[in-house]
mmCIF file of C-alpha atoms in Angstrom:
data_model
loop_
_atom_site.group_PDB
_atom_site.id
_atom_site.type_symbol
_atom_site.label_atom_id
_atom_site.label_comp_id
_atom_site.label_asym_id
_atom_site.label_seq_id
_atom_site.Cartn_x
_atom_site.Cartn_y
_atom_site.Cartn_z
ATOM 1 C CA MET A 853 105.208 77.006 37.823
ATOM 2 C CA LYS A 854 105.210 80.789 38.367
ATOM 3 C CA LYS A 855 101.416 80.845 38.258
ATOM 4 C CA ALA A 856 101.262 78.080 40.836
ATOM 5 C CA LEU A 857 103.614 79.952 43.150
ATOM 6 C CA PHE A 858 101.590 83.150 42.688
ATOM 7 C CA ARG A 859 98.351 81.338 43.548
ATOM 8 C CA LEU A 860 100.055 79.804 46.586
ATOM 9 C CA SER A 861 101.260 83.208 47.795
ATOM 10 C CA LEU A 862 97.756 84.631 47.418
ATOM 11 C CA LEU A 863 96.386 81.716 49.388
ATOM 12 C CA MET A 864 98.950 82.248 52.175
ATOM 13 C CA MET A 865 98.102 85.952 52.319
ATOM 14 C CA ALA A 866 94.414 85.103 52.566
ATOM 15 C CA ILE A 867 95.192 82.862 55.520
ATOM 16 C CA LEU A 868 97.782 84.978 57.310
ATOM 17 C CA LEU A 869 96.365 88.503 56.858
ATOM 18 C CA PRO A 870 93.168 87.926 58.904
ATOM 19 C CA ALA A 871 95.251 86.201 61.558
ATOM 20 C CA ALA A 872 97.633 89.164 61.687
ATOM 21 C CA LEU A 873 94.732 91.604 61.934
ATOM 22 C CA THR A 874 93.132 89.522 64.670
ATOM 23 C CA ALA A 875 96.403 89.403 66.609
ATOM 24 C CA LYS A 876 96.681 93.164 66.305
ATOM 25 C CA LYS A 877 93.159 93.593 67.666
ATOM 26 C CA ARG A 878 93.968 91.298 70.572
ATOM 27 C CA GLN A 879 96.894 93.363 71.760
ATOM 28 C CA PRO A 880 96.014 94.571 75.275
ATOM 29 C CA LYS A 881 95.357 98.253 75.708
ATOM 30 C CA VAL A 882 98.187 99.976 77.545
ATOM 31 C CA LYS A 883 96.898 101.467 80.785
ATOM 32 C CA THR A 884 97.562 105.083 81.583
ATOM 33 C CA ASP A 885 99.255 105.767 84.890
ATOM 34 C CA ARG A 886 95.982 107.014 86.330
ATOM 35 C CA GLU A 887 94.096 103.908 85.206
ATOM 36 C CA TYR A 888 96.752 101.805 86.897
ATOM 37 C CA TRP A 889 96.537 103.831 90.132
ATOM 38 C CA CYS A 890 92.730 103.589 90.123
ATOM 39 C CA GLU A 891 93.015 99.840 89.660
ATOM 40 C CA GLN A 892 95.270 99.609 92.720
ATOM 41 C CA ALA A 893 92.968 101.814 94.793
ATOM 42 C CA TYR A 894 89.834 99.856 93.903
ATOM 43 C CA CYS A 895 91.543 96.512 94.495
ATOM 44 C CA MET A 896 92.573 97.674 97.967
ATOM 45 C CA ALA A 897 89.295 99.329 98.956
ATOM 46 C CA GLN A 898 86.535 97.175 97.504
ATOM 47 C CA PRO A 899 86.752 94.129 99.834
ATOM 48 C CA VAL A 900 86.854 96.391 102.893
ATOM 49 C CA LEU A 901 84.137 98.875 102.022
ATOM 50 C CA GLU A 902 81.681 96.509 100.316
ATOM 51 C CA ASN A 903 81.721 94.242 103.347
ATOM 52 C CA MET A 904 81.579 97.017 105.946
ATOM 53 C CA ALA A 905 78.725 98.803 104.164
ATOM 54 C CA LYS A 906 76.704 95.613 104.702
ATOM 55 C CA GLY A 907 77.872 95.240 108.297
ATOM 56 C CA GLU A 908 79.882 92.147 107.331
ATOM 57 C CA LEU A 909 83.542 93.210 107.580
ATOM 58 C CA GLN A 910 84.075 91.584 110.977
ATOM 59 C CA LYS A 911 82.315 88.484 109.702
ATOM 60 C CA ASN A 912 84.192 88.111 106.419
ATOM 61 C CA MET A 913 87.625 89.710 106.750
ATOM 62 C CA LYS A 914 90.448 87.184 106.676
ATOM 63 C CA THR A 915 92.721 88.549 109.385
ATOM 64 C CA GLU A 916 96.390 87.993 110.124
ATOM 65 C CA PHE A 917 98.397 88.922 113.214
ATOM 66 C CA SER A 918 102.083 89.271 113.943
ATOM 67 C CA PRO A 919 103.679 86.087 115.318
ATOM 68 C CA SER A 920 104.652 88.243 118.327
ATOM 69 C CA PHE A 921 101.321 90.107 118.652
ATOM 70 C CA ASP A 922 100.690 91.405 122.164
ATOM 71 C CA ASN A 923 97.664 90.777 124.383
ATOM 72 C CA ARG A 924 95.497 93.704 123.233
ATOM 73 C CA ASN A 925 91.943 93.123 121.993
ATOM 74 C CA ARG A 926 92.305 91.672 118.516
ATOM 75 C CA LYS A 927 89.218 93.501 117.289
ATOM 76 C CA VAL A 928 91.426 96.553 116.800
ATOM 77 C CA VAL A 929 92.215 95.051 113.388
ATOM 78 C CA TYR A 930 88.912 96.330 111.991
ATOM 79 C CA MET A 931 89.362 99.942 113.072
ATOM 80 C CA GLU A 932 92.914 99.849 111.750
ATOM 81 C CA THR A 933 91.732 98.498 108.404
ATOM 82 C CA PHE A 934 88.925 100.991 107.917
ATOM 83 C CA GLY A 935 90.567 104.113 109.325
ATOM 84 C CA ARG A 936 93.876 103.672 107.534
ATOM 85 C CA LEU A 937 92.308 102.771 104.205
ATOM 86 C CA MET A 938 90.024 105.803 104.305
ATOM 87 C CA ALA A 939 92.872 108.178 105.155
ATOM 88 C CA GLY A 940 94.445 107.312 101.801
ATOM 89 C CA VAL A 941 91.473 107.026 99.448
ATOM 90 C CA ALA A 942 89.464 109.971 100.837
ATOM 91 C CA PRO A 943 90.909 112.557 98.405
ATOM 92 C CA TRP A 944 89.953 110.348 95.465
ATOM 93 C CA LEU A 945 86.412 109.800 96.748
ATOM 94 C CA ALA A 946 85.980 113.566 97.134
ATOM 95 C CA LEU A 947 86.083 114.121 93.366
ATOM 96 C CA PRO A 948 82.724 114.833 91.655
ATOM 97 C CA ASP A 949 80.862 112.041 89.911
ATOM 98 C CA ASP A 950 81.249 111.351 86.206
ATOM 99 C CA GLU A 951 80.270 108.584 83.795
ATOM 100 C CA THR A 952 83.728 107.129 83.240
ATOM 101 C CA THR A 953 84.619 103.670 84.495
ATOM 102 C CA GLU A 954 86.687 105.340 87.185
ATOM 103 C CA GLY A 955 83.830 107.673 88.088
ATOM 104 C CA ARG A 956 81.373 104.808 88.536
ATOM 105 C CA GLN A 957 83.819 102.878 90.709
ATOM 106 C CA ARG A 958 84.569 105.986 92.752
ATOM 107 C CA LYS A 959 80.870 106.695 93.304
ATOM 108 C CA GLN A 960 80.261 103.120 94.419
ATOM 109 C CA LEU A 961 83.173 103.240 96.854
ATOM 110 C CA ARG A 962 81.936 106.559 98.274
ATOM 111 C CA GLU A 963 78.458 105.136 98.849
ATOM 112 C CA TRP A 964 79.940 102.113 100.587
ATOM 113 C CA ALA A 965 82.244 104.374 102.610
ATOM 114 C CA LEU A 966 79.387 106.557 103.886
ATOM 115 C CA ALA A 967 77.422 103.463 104.929
ATOM 116 C CA SER A 968 80.578 102.116 106.590
ATOM 117 C CA PHE A 969 81.087 105.354 108.511
ATOM 118 C CA ARG A 970 77.556 105.054 109.859
ATOM 119 C CA ASN A 971 78.047 101.421 110.859
ATOM 120 C CA ALA A 972 81.344 102.231 112.564
ATOM 121 C CA VAL A 973 79.598 104.208 115.337
ATOM 122 C CA ASP A 974 76.207 102.471 115.399
ATOM 123 C CA PRO A 975 76.074 100.198 118.476
ATOM 124 C CA GLN A 976 73.423 98.098 116.708
ATOM 125 C CA SER A 977 75.640 97.343 113.739
ATOM 126 C CA PRO A 978 77.713 94.137 113.599
ATOM 127 C CA ASP A 979 80.537 96.396 112.363
ATOM 128 C CA TYR A 980 80.426 98.836 115.261
ATOM 129 C CA LEU A 981 84.103 99.423 115.932
ATOM 130 C CA CYS A 982 85.728 98.574 119.248
ATOM 131 C CA TRP A 983 85.937 102.147 120.513
ATOM 132 C CA GLY A 984 87.872 102.573 123.748
ATOM 133 C CA VAL A 985 88.928 98.980 124.352
ATOM 134 C CA SER A 986 92.604 99.606 123.651
ATOM 135 C CA GLY A 987 95.118 102.428 123.508
ATOM 136 C CA GLN A 988 95.439 101.515 119.838
ATOM 137 C CA ASN A 989 92.019 103.106 119.274
ATOM 138 C CA LEU A 990 93.581 106.566 119.683
ATOM 139 C CA VAL A 991 95.912 105.833 116.768
ATOM 140 C CA ASP A 992 93.330 104.656 114.308
ATOM 141 C CA ALA A 993 90.663 107.152 115.280
ATOM 142 C CA ALA A 994 93.205 109.769 114.176
ATOM 143 C CA PHE A 995 93.632 108.105 110.780
ATOM 144 C CA LEU A 996 89.850 107.933 110.477
ATOM 145 C CA VAL A 997 89.731 111.658 111.283
ATOM 146 C CA GLU A 998 92.243 112.253 108.484
ATOM 147 C CA ALA A 999 89.652 110.863 106.062
ATOM 148 C CA PHE A 1000 87.139 113.439 107.290
ATOM 149 C CA ILE A 1001 89.750 116.193 107.017
ATOM 150 C CA ARG A 1002 90.794 115.200 103.509
ATOM 151 C CA ALA A 1003 87.242 114.857 102.195
ATOM 152 C CA TYR A 1004 85.272 117.087 104.560
ATOM 153 C CA ASP A 1005 82.468 117.948 102.145
ATOM 154 C CA ALA A 1006 82.225 114.458 100.644
ATOM 155 C CA LEU A 1007 82.559 112.227 103.723
ATOM 156 C CA TRP A 1008 81.772 114.298 106.828
ATOM 157 C CA MET A 1009 79.069 116.742 105.736
ATOM 158 C CA PRO A 1010 76.720 114.125 104.171
ATOM 159 C CA LEU A 1011 76.537 112.133 107.425
ATOM 160 C CA ASP A 1012 73.306 112.453 109.384
ATOM 161 C CA GLU A 1013 73.336 114.457 112.616
ATOM 162 C CA VAL A 1014 73.018 111.371 114.822
ATOM 163 C CA THR A 1015 76.109 109.818 113.256
ATOM 164 C CA LYS A 1016 78.083 113.060 113.538
ATOM 165 C CA LYS A 1017 77.144 113.376 117.203
ATOM 166 C CA ARG A 1018 78.231 109.782 117.827
ATOM 167 C CA TYR A 1019 81.638 110.452 116.294
ATOM 168 C CA ILE A 1020 82.238 113.551 118.408
ATOM 169 C CA GLU A 1021 81.242 111.606 121.530
ATOM 170 C CA GLU A 1022 83.543 108.685 120.671
ATOM 171 C CA PHE A 1023 86.420 111.073 119.938
ATOM 172 C CA LYS A 1024 85.987 112.792 123.298
ATOM 173 C CA LYS A 1025 86.005 109.462 125.145
ATOM 174 C CA LEU A 1026 89.475 108.788 123.737
ATOM 175 C CA ARG A 1027 90.815 111.508 126.062
ATOM 176 C CA SER A 1028 90.986 108.780 128.697
ATOM 177 C CA ILE A 1029 93.867 107.174 126.730
ATOM 178 C CA GLU A 1030 97.264 108.449 127.824
ATOM 179 C CA PRO A 1031 99.500 108.758 124.744
ATOM 180 C CA PRO A 1032 103.163 107.722 124.935
ATOM 181 C CA TYR A 1033 105.730 110.528 124.676
ATOM 182 C CA THR A 1034 106.146 109.987 120.919
ATOM 183 C CA ASN A 1035 104.312 110.616 117.653
ATOM 184 C CA TRP A 1036 101.185 109.548 119.546
ATOM 185 C CA LEU A 1037 100.776 113.147 120.722
ATOM 186 C CA LEU A 1038 99.815 113.972 117.142
ATOM 187 C CA PHE A 1039 96.977 111.462 117.220
ATOM 188 C CA SER A 1040 95.444 113.438 120.080
ATOM 189 C CA SER A 1041 96.026 116.822 118.436
ATOM 190 C CA THR A 1042 94.602 115.698 115.093
ATOM 191 C CA ILE A 1043 91.412 114.473 116.747
ATOM 192 C CA GLU A 1044 91.034 117.527 119.000
ATOM 193 C CA SER A 1045 91.700 120.012 116.193
ATOM 194 C CA PHE A 1046 89.063 118.257 114.084
ATOM 195 C CA ILE A 1047 86.577 118.571 116.948
ATOM 196 C CA ALA A 1048 87.354 122.308 117.006
ATOM 197 C CA LYS A 1049 86.619 122.570 113.292
ATOM 198 C CA ALA A 1050 83.573 120.304 113.129
ATOM 199 C CA ALA A 1051 81.901 120.896 116.501
ATOM 200 C CA GLY A 1052 83.205 124.301 117.583
ATOM 201 C CA LEU A 1053 85.952 125.775 119.718
ATOM 202 C CA LYS A 1054 84.042 125.162 122.946
ATOM 203 C CA GLU A 1055 84.175 121.404 122.375
ATOM 204 C CA TYR A 1056 87.885 120.723 121.892
ATOM 205 C CA ASP A 1057 90.741 120.321 124.382
ATOM 206 C CA ASP A 1058 93.076 123.210 123.637
ATOM 207 C CA TYR A 1059 95.840 121.910 125.911
ATOM 208 C CA ARG A 1060 96.253 118.681 123.927
ATOM 209 C CA VAL A 1061 96.730 120.693 120.740
ATOM 210 C CA MET A 1062 99.077 123.330 122.110
ATOM 211 C CA THR A 1063 101.258 120.847 124.002
ATOM 212 C CA THR A 1064 101.650 118.716 120.870
ATOM 213 C CA ILE A 1065 102.689 121.730 118.808
ATOM 214 C CA ARG A 1066 105.352 122.713 121.345
ATOM 215 C CA LYS A 1067 106.731 119.161 121.510
ATOM 216 C CA VAL A 1068 106.755 118.651 117.736
ATOM 217 C CA GLU A 1069 108.710 121.872 117.347
ATOM 218 C CA GLU A 1070 111.205 120.649 119.956
ATOM 219 C CA TRP A 1071 111.529 117.322 118.154
ATOM 220 C CA TYR A 1072 112.298 118.782 114.733
ATOM 221 C CA VAL A 1073 115.921 117.849 113.994
ATOM 222 C CA GLY A 1074 116.316 119.568 110.628
ATOM 223 C CA ASP A 1075 116.283 118.907 106.880
ATOM 224 C CA GLY A 1076 112.747 117.556 106.996
ATOM 225 C CA TRP A 1077 113.256 115.001 109.778
ATOM 226 C CA TYR A 1078 111.494 114.762 113.125
ATOM 227 C CA SER A 1079 112.647 112.791 116.131
ATOM 228 C CA ASP A 1080 109.964 110.371 117.310
ATOM 229 C CA GLY A 1081 110.081 111.647 120.864
ATOM 230 C CA PRO A 1082 113.203 112.822 122.714
ATOM 231 C CA VAL A 1083 115.455 110.239 121.012
ATOM 232 C CA PHE A 1084 115.961 110.156 117.227
ATOM 233 C CA ALA A 1085 115.347 106.882 115.375
ATOM 234 C CA PHE A 1086 116.083 106.431 111.690
ATOM 235 C CA ASP A 1087 112.701 105.180 110.516
ATOM 236 C CA TYR A 1088 109.772 106.485 108.496
ATOM 237 C CA TYR A 1089 107.656 107.928 111.323
ATOM 238 C CA SER A 1090 108.375 111.443 110.086
ATOM 239 C CA ASN A 1091 106.452 110.274 107.019
ATOM 240 C CA TYR A 1092 103.847 107.954 108.511
ATOM 241 C CA VAL A 1093 102.630 110.549 111.021
ATOM 242 C CA PHE A 1094 104.571 113.749 111.665
ATOM 243 C CA HIS A 1095 104.375 115.751 108.454
ATOM 244 C CA SER A 1096 100.760 115.013 107.578
ATOM 245 C CA MET A 1097 99.171 115.163 111.020
ATOM 246 C CA TYR A 1098 101.125 118.239 112.060
ATOM 247 C CA LEU A 1099 100.011 120.101 108.940
ATOM 248 C CA GLU A 1100 96.426 118.933 109.449
ATOM 249 C CA THR A 1101 96.387 119.909 113.116
ATOM 250 C CA LEU A 1102 97.584 123.417 112.248
ATOM 251 C CA LYS A 1103 95.195 123.791 109.291
ATOM 252 C CA ASN A 1104 92.220 122.715 111.411
ATOM 253 C CA MET A 1105 93.088 125.402 113.951
ATOM 254 C CA VAL A 1106 93.292 127.986 111.161
ATOM 255 C CA ASP A 1107 89.905 126.841 109.811
ATOM 256 C CA ALA A 1108 88.383 126.919 113.294
ATOM 257 C CA LYS A 1109 89.679 130.503 113.735
ATOM 258 C CA ALA A 1110 91.208 129.608 117.075
ATOM 259 C CA ASN A 1111 92.690 132.576 118.940
ATOM 260 C CA THR A 1112 95.518 131.338 121.158
ATOM 261 C CA ARG A 1113 99.154 132.197 121.767
ATOM 262 C CA PHE A 1114 100.067 130.577 118.431
ATOM 263 C CA ASP A 1115 100.020 132.087 114.979
ATOM 264 C CA TYR A 1116 98.769 128.851 113.422
ATOM 265 C CA GLN A 1117 99.149 130.063 109.844
ATOM 266 C CA LYS A 1118 102.816 130.905 110.363
ATOM 267 C CA TYR A 1119 103.433 127.514 111.985
ATOM 268 C CA TYR A 1120 101.645 125.874 109.059
ATOM 269 C CA ASP A 1121 103.727 127.704 106.469
ATOM 270 C CA ARG A 1122 106.936 126.556 108.160
ATOM 271 C CA ALA A 1123 105.732 122.949 108.529
ATOM 272 C CA LEU A 1124 104.811 122.923 104.842
ATOM 273 C CA LYS A 1125 108.367 123.874 103.859
ATOM 274 C CA ARG A 1126 109.699 121.042 106.016
ATOM 275 C CA ALA A 1127 107.334 118.612 104.280
ATOM 276 C CA GLN A 1128 108.557 119.884 100.915
ATOM 277 C CA LYS A 1129 112.144 119.137 101.923
ATOM 278 C CA MET A 1130 111.122 115.627 102.960
ATOM 279 C CA ALA A 1131 109.445 115.194 99.572
ATOM 280 C CA ILE A 1132 112.755 116.029 97.902
ATOM 281 C CA ILE A 1133 114.548 113.433 100.040
ATOM 282 C CA LEU A 1134 111.958 110.743 99.347
ATOM 283 C CA GLU A 1135 112.058 111.310 95.604
ATOM 284 C CA ARG A 1136 115.825 110.779 95.805
ATOM 285 C CA PHE A 1137 115.283 107.570 97.777
ATOM 286 C CA ILE A 1138 113.483 105.957 94.810
ATOM 287 C CA SER A 1139 115.930 103.893 92.761
ATOM 288 C CA PRO A 1140 115.788 103.557 88.961
ATOM 289 C CA GLU A 1141 114.140 100.158 89.509
ATOM 290 C CA GLY A 1142 111.393 101.599 91.737
ATOM 291 C CA THR A 1143 112.718 100.427 95.105
ATOM 292 C CA PHE A 1144 113.473 102.478 98.224
ATOM 293 C CA PRO A 1145 115.453 101.747 101.431
ATOM 294 C CA VAL A 1146 113.857 99.276 103.824
ATOM 295 C CA VAL A 1147 114.758 100.751 107.229
ATOM 296 C CA GLY A 1148 113.222 101.062 110.673
ATOM 297 C CA ARG A 1149 110.145 99.652 112.319
ATOM 298 C CA SER A 1150 106.664 99.441 110.786
ATOM 299 C CA ILE A 1151 108.124 98.819 107.338
ATOM 300 C CA THR A 1152 105.057 96.659 106.619
ATOM 301 C CA TYR A 1153 103.216 99.941 105.968
ATOM 302 C CA ARG A 1154 104.792 99.693 102.521
ATOM 303 C CA MET A 1155 104.277 102.840 100.439
ATOM 304 C CA ALA A 1156 103.104 104.916 103.420
ATOM 305 C CA ALA A 1157 106.815 105.694 103.790
ATOM 306 C CA LEU A 1158 106.390 107.986 100.769
ATOM 307 C CA GLN A 1159 103.369 109.877 102.145
ATOM 308 C CA PRO A 1160 104.907 113.407 102.140
ATOM 309 C CA LEU A 1161 105.757 113.062 98.443
ATOM 310 C CA ALA A 1162 102.169 112.017 97.660
ATOM 311 C CA LEU A 1163 100.764 114.676 99.988
ATOM 312 C CA MET A 1164 102.719 117.526 98.406
ATOM 313 C CA ALA A 1165 101.610 116.351 94.965
ATOM 314 C CA TRP A 1166 97.948 116.307 96.050
ATOM 315 C CA TYR A 1167 98.265 119.689 97.773
ATOM 316 C CA GLN A 1168 99.856 120.987 94.536
ATOM 317 C CA THR A 1169 102.760 122.275 96.630
ATOM 318 C CA LEU A 1170 105.635 120.249 95.239
ATOM 319 C CA PRO A 1171 108.859 122.251 95.598
ATOM 320 C CA GLU A 1172 110.326 123.706 92.410
ATOM 321 C CA GLU A 1173 112.969 120.968 92.468
ATOM 322 C CA LEU A 1174 110.295 118.348 91.685
ATOM 323 C CA SER A 1175 108.057 118.211 88.628
ATOM 324 C CA ASN A 1176 104.700 116.464 88.399
ATOM 325 C CA GLY A 1177 106.069 114.215 85.652
ATOM 326 C CA GLN A 1178 108.998 112.893 87.645
ATOM 327 C CA VAL A 1179 107.010 112.388 90.846
ATOM 328 C CA ARG A 1180 104.215 110.521 89.057
ATOM 329 C CA ALA A 1181 106.712 108.370 87.172
ATOM 330 C CA ALA A 1182 108.672 107.532 90.323
ATOM 331 C CA LEU A 1183 105.623 106.635 92.417
ATOM 332 C CA THR A 1184 104.141 104.584 89.569
ATOM 333 C CA GLN A 1185 107.365 102.606 89.218
ATOM 334 C CA VAL A 1186 107.348 101.828 92.951
ATOM 335 C CA MET A 1187 103.748 100.582 92.686
ATOM 336 C CA HIS A 1188 104.629 98.316 89.786
ATOM 337 C CA ARG A 1189 107.644 96.964 91.678
ATOM 338 C CA MET A 1190 105.624 96.342 94.818
ATOM 339 C CA TYR A 1191 102.210 95.184 93.627
ATOM 340 C CA ASP A 1192 102.449 93.558 90.198
ATOM 341 C CA GLN A 1193 103.837 90.142 91.060
ATOM 342 C CA GLN A 1194 104.206 89.674 94.794
ATOM 343 C CA GLU A 1195 101.649 88.051 97.069
ATOM 344 C CA ASN A 1196 100.355 91.220 98.723
ATOM 345 C CA TYR A 1197 96.744 90.045 99.117
ATOM 346 C CA ASN A 1198 95.292 86.878 100.606
ATOM 347 C CA ASP A 1199 92.670 84.729 98.881
ATOM 348 C CA ALA A 1200 89.864 86.815 100.389
ATOM 349 C CA GLY A 1201 91.258 90.016 98.906
ATOM 350 C CA PHE A 1202 92.758 91.577 102.052
ATOM 351 C CA LEU A 1203 96.351 92.737 102.473
ATOM 352 C CA THR A 1204 98.885 90.294 103.859
ATOM 353 C CA ILE A 1205 101.635 91.071 106.357
ATOM 354 C CA GLY A 1206 104.852 91.968 104.583
ATOM 355 C CA PHE A 1207 106.687 94.724 102.747
ATOM 356 C CA CYS A 1208 106.813 93.441 99.177
ATOM 357 C CA GLY A 1209 104.716 90.283 99.271
ATOM 358 C CA HIS A 1210 103.795 88.002 102.161
ATOM 359 C CA GLN A 1211 106.640 88.294 104.697
ATOM 360 C CA PRO A 1212 105.259 87.616 108.215
ATOM 361 C CA GLU A 1213 108.734 87.884 109.729
ATOM 362 C CA THR A 1214 108.729 91.637 108.982
ATOM 363 C CA ALA A 1215 105.906 92.232 111.465
ATOM 364 C CA ASP A 1216 106.364 94.122 114.721
ATOM 365 C CA TRP A 1217 104.639 93.113 117.939
ATOM 366 C CA TYR A 1218 101.741 95.511 117.191
ATOM 367 C CA THR A 1219 101.231 94.546 113.532
ATOM 368 C CA ASN A 1220 98.094 92.998 112.064
ATOM 369 C CA ASN A 1221 96.992 93.061 108.471
ATOM 370 C CA GLY A 1222 94.696 95.990 109.190
ATOM 371 C CA SER A 1223 97.806 98.025 109.994
ATOM 372 C CA LEU A 1224 99.017 97.597 106.442
ATOM 373 C CA TYR A 1225 96.260 99.681 104.886
ATOM 374 C CA LEU A 1226 98.387 102.716 105.674
ATOM 375 C CA THR A 1227 99.989 102.013 102.302
ATOM 376 C CA SER A 1228 96.904 103.693 100.804
ATOM 377 C CA LEU A 1229 98.440 107.059 101.769
ATOM 378 C CA SER A 1230 100.545 106.946 98.605
ATOM 379 C CA LEU A 1231 97.329 107.130 96.551
ATOM 380 C CA MET A 1232 96.382 110.678 97.586
ATOM 381 C CA PRO A 1233 97.294 112.255 94.199
ATOM 382 C CA LEU A 1234 94.209 110.485 92.822
ATOM 383 C CA GLY A 1235 92.395 113.394 94.471
ATOM 384 C CA LEU A 1236 93.659 115.525 91.583
ATOM 385 C CA PRO A 1237 91.224 115.328 88.622
ATOM 386 C CA ALA A 1238 92.142 113.289 85.572
ATOM 387 C CA ASP A 1239 92.808 116.402 83.492
ATOM 388 C CA HIS A 1240 95.278 117.847 86.010
ATOM 389 C CA ASP A 1241 98.863 118.316 84.881
ATOM 390 C CA PHE A 1242 99.999 115.675 87.359
ATOM 391 C CA TRP A 1243 98.253 113.072 85.175
ATOM 392 C CA THR A 1244 98.471 114.594 81.704
ATOM 393 C CA CYS A 1245 102.092 115.774 81.560
ATOM 394 C CA PRO A 1246 104.720 113.456 80.065
ATOM 395 C CA ALA A 1247 106.540 111.111 82.432
ATOM 396 C CA GLU A 1248 110.019 112.337 83.318
ATOM 397 C CA GLU A 1249 113.111 110.656 84.689
ATOM 398 C CA TRP A 1250 113.487 111.072 88.427
ATOM 399 C CA THR A 1251 116.726 111.948 90.195
ATOM 400 C CA GLN A 1252 118.225 108.475 90.618
ATOM 401 C CA VAL A 1253 117.504 107.564 86.997
ATOM 402 C CA LYS A 1254 119.464 110.606 85.867
ATOM 403 C CA ALA A 1255 122.264 110.135 88.372
ATOM 404 C CA TRP A 1256 122.885 106.456 87.571
ATOM 405 C CA ASN A 1257 122.792 107.000 83.820
ATOM 406 C CA GLY A 1258 125.413 109.714 83.560
ATOM 407 C CA LYS A 1259 122.934 112.539 83.049
ATOM 408 C CA PRO A 1260 122.862 115.966 84.735
ATOM 409 C CA PHE A 1261 120.904 116.032 87.985
ATOM 410 C CA PRO A 1262 120.386 118.682 90.684
ATOM 411 C CA LYS A 1263 122.522 118.670 93.804
ATOM 412 C CA ASP A 1264 120.924 118.477 97.218
ATOM 413 C CA HIS A 1265 121.591 120.945 100.021
ATOM 414 C CA ARG A 1266 120.447 121.449 103.585
ATOM 415 C CA TRP A 1267 117.205 123.376 104.048
ATOM 416 C CA ALA A 1268 117.087 125.680 107.068
ATOM 417 C CA ASP A 1269 113.916 127.163 108.560
ATOM 418 C CA ASP A 1270 113.373 130.720 107.344
ATOM 419 C CA ILE A 1271 110.171 131.387 109.280
ATOM 420 C CA GLN A 1272 110.450 132.312 112.951
ATOM 421 C CA THR A 1273 107.623 132.009 115.452
ATOM 422 C CA LYS A 1274 107.002 133.301 118.945
ATOM 423 C CA ASP A 1275 103.996 133.382 121.254
ATOM 424 C CA LYS A 1276 101.628 136.259 120.485
ATOM 425 C CA TRP A 1277 101.413 137.118 124.172
#
C-alpha cells in the first residue's frame, strides 16, 4: 500500500511540476515606471504621427466635437491635435537613438514627426494645416512652437530651409489675430520670442513680448497662481499656459541676447521659483489613489493640469521639498488611475472627449478631441534619459499618502517673491 502511494505521489509530481514551472514562466513581466510611461506616450502619438507623416491625418482621424461647439472652422482640430501632442512628447523625441525597444519606437516617432512638420506647412500636402482661418490658430501655433523650443536641435534644426522659412512666415501672419485680454497674450509672446531666437532679433515683434511680460507680472496673485486676465478664476490655466509659456518666452529672449528694458534672466529666475511653488501645490493635490481635484474649465485636458510638476522634473529643478521618487510615483499613479481602464481612446486610436474616460458632457464650447492632446504635457520627464535618477531611484510615498496614513509629512507655507525687478532704463 505504501509503495502504491509513493508511486502515485511521484506520478502527481511528474504531472504537476512541469505545470507549475510553465505557470511561473507565463507570469507577465512587471513593467518599470518608464516602460509604462513610454507605452502611454507611444499609444497617444502613433496614430497621429504615422498618419500625418503620410499626409493622411485629415483623411483618417476620427474626430469629435463638443455638443456646444461654436461656428469656427472645424479643421482647427488637426492643428490642435498635432501641436498639442508635440508640445508634450518633444523632450522624449530629443533623446539620442539607442537599440532598446523604447529607442526604436522613439526614433520612428521622431522620423514621423519631422515628416509631419514638413507637411504641416506645405501647401501641396493634404495635411497642410489651416493656418490663419481662425483665432484658434494662434493658440495651437504656440503649442507647436513649444515643441520646437523643447527639442530645438532634434525637431527644428533638422528641417530644411524651405520648411523653416514657411514656419516663420506663417508665424508672422498670425499677428493679424487679436488675442483676448487673457492667457492668450502668452501665445503671442511665445511665438514672437521663438522668432527672435530662430530667425533673429530683427524679425520679431518686441512689443508683443514686452507687453505680455508686463501683464503677466500684473496678473501674478501669489503662491504660484496667476489670474487669467484681470479677474481671477480658480482653474488650471496657470498650469496649462502661464508657467510654461512665460518661462519659455523669457528663456528665448535670453538665448536671443535681446537688449531691452528687461533683465530677462532675472525675470526668468523669479518665474522659475513661482513654478516650483506650483509644483509643490500640485504634488499635494494628488490623492493616495492617484486622483486630483476636477475644477474649472478645460478639464478635458486631463493631466495637462499637472504640467508644472512634470516641467520642473524635466528641467531638473524640483524644489528641495520634492524628491524624484515621490514625483514619479505620484504621476505614475495618476496615469494608472486615468488610462488603465477608462474609455479614453476611440476605435481609431484617437483621444475621446472627457476627463477620465469618454464624457462628452465635460466639453466646453471650444473643445474638440484635438484639444485633449494637451494631456501629453505630463509626459515631459521622458526627456530625462533612462539612467537618470528620476527613473532609477526607488518610488517614494507622496505627501497625501503620508498625511492620510498617520505618517510625518512637511507643512506647507506661503512662498513670497524674493527677486525684485525694475526697468534697466
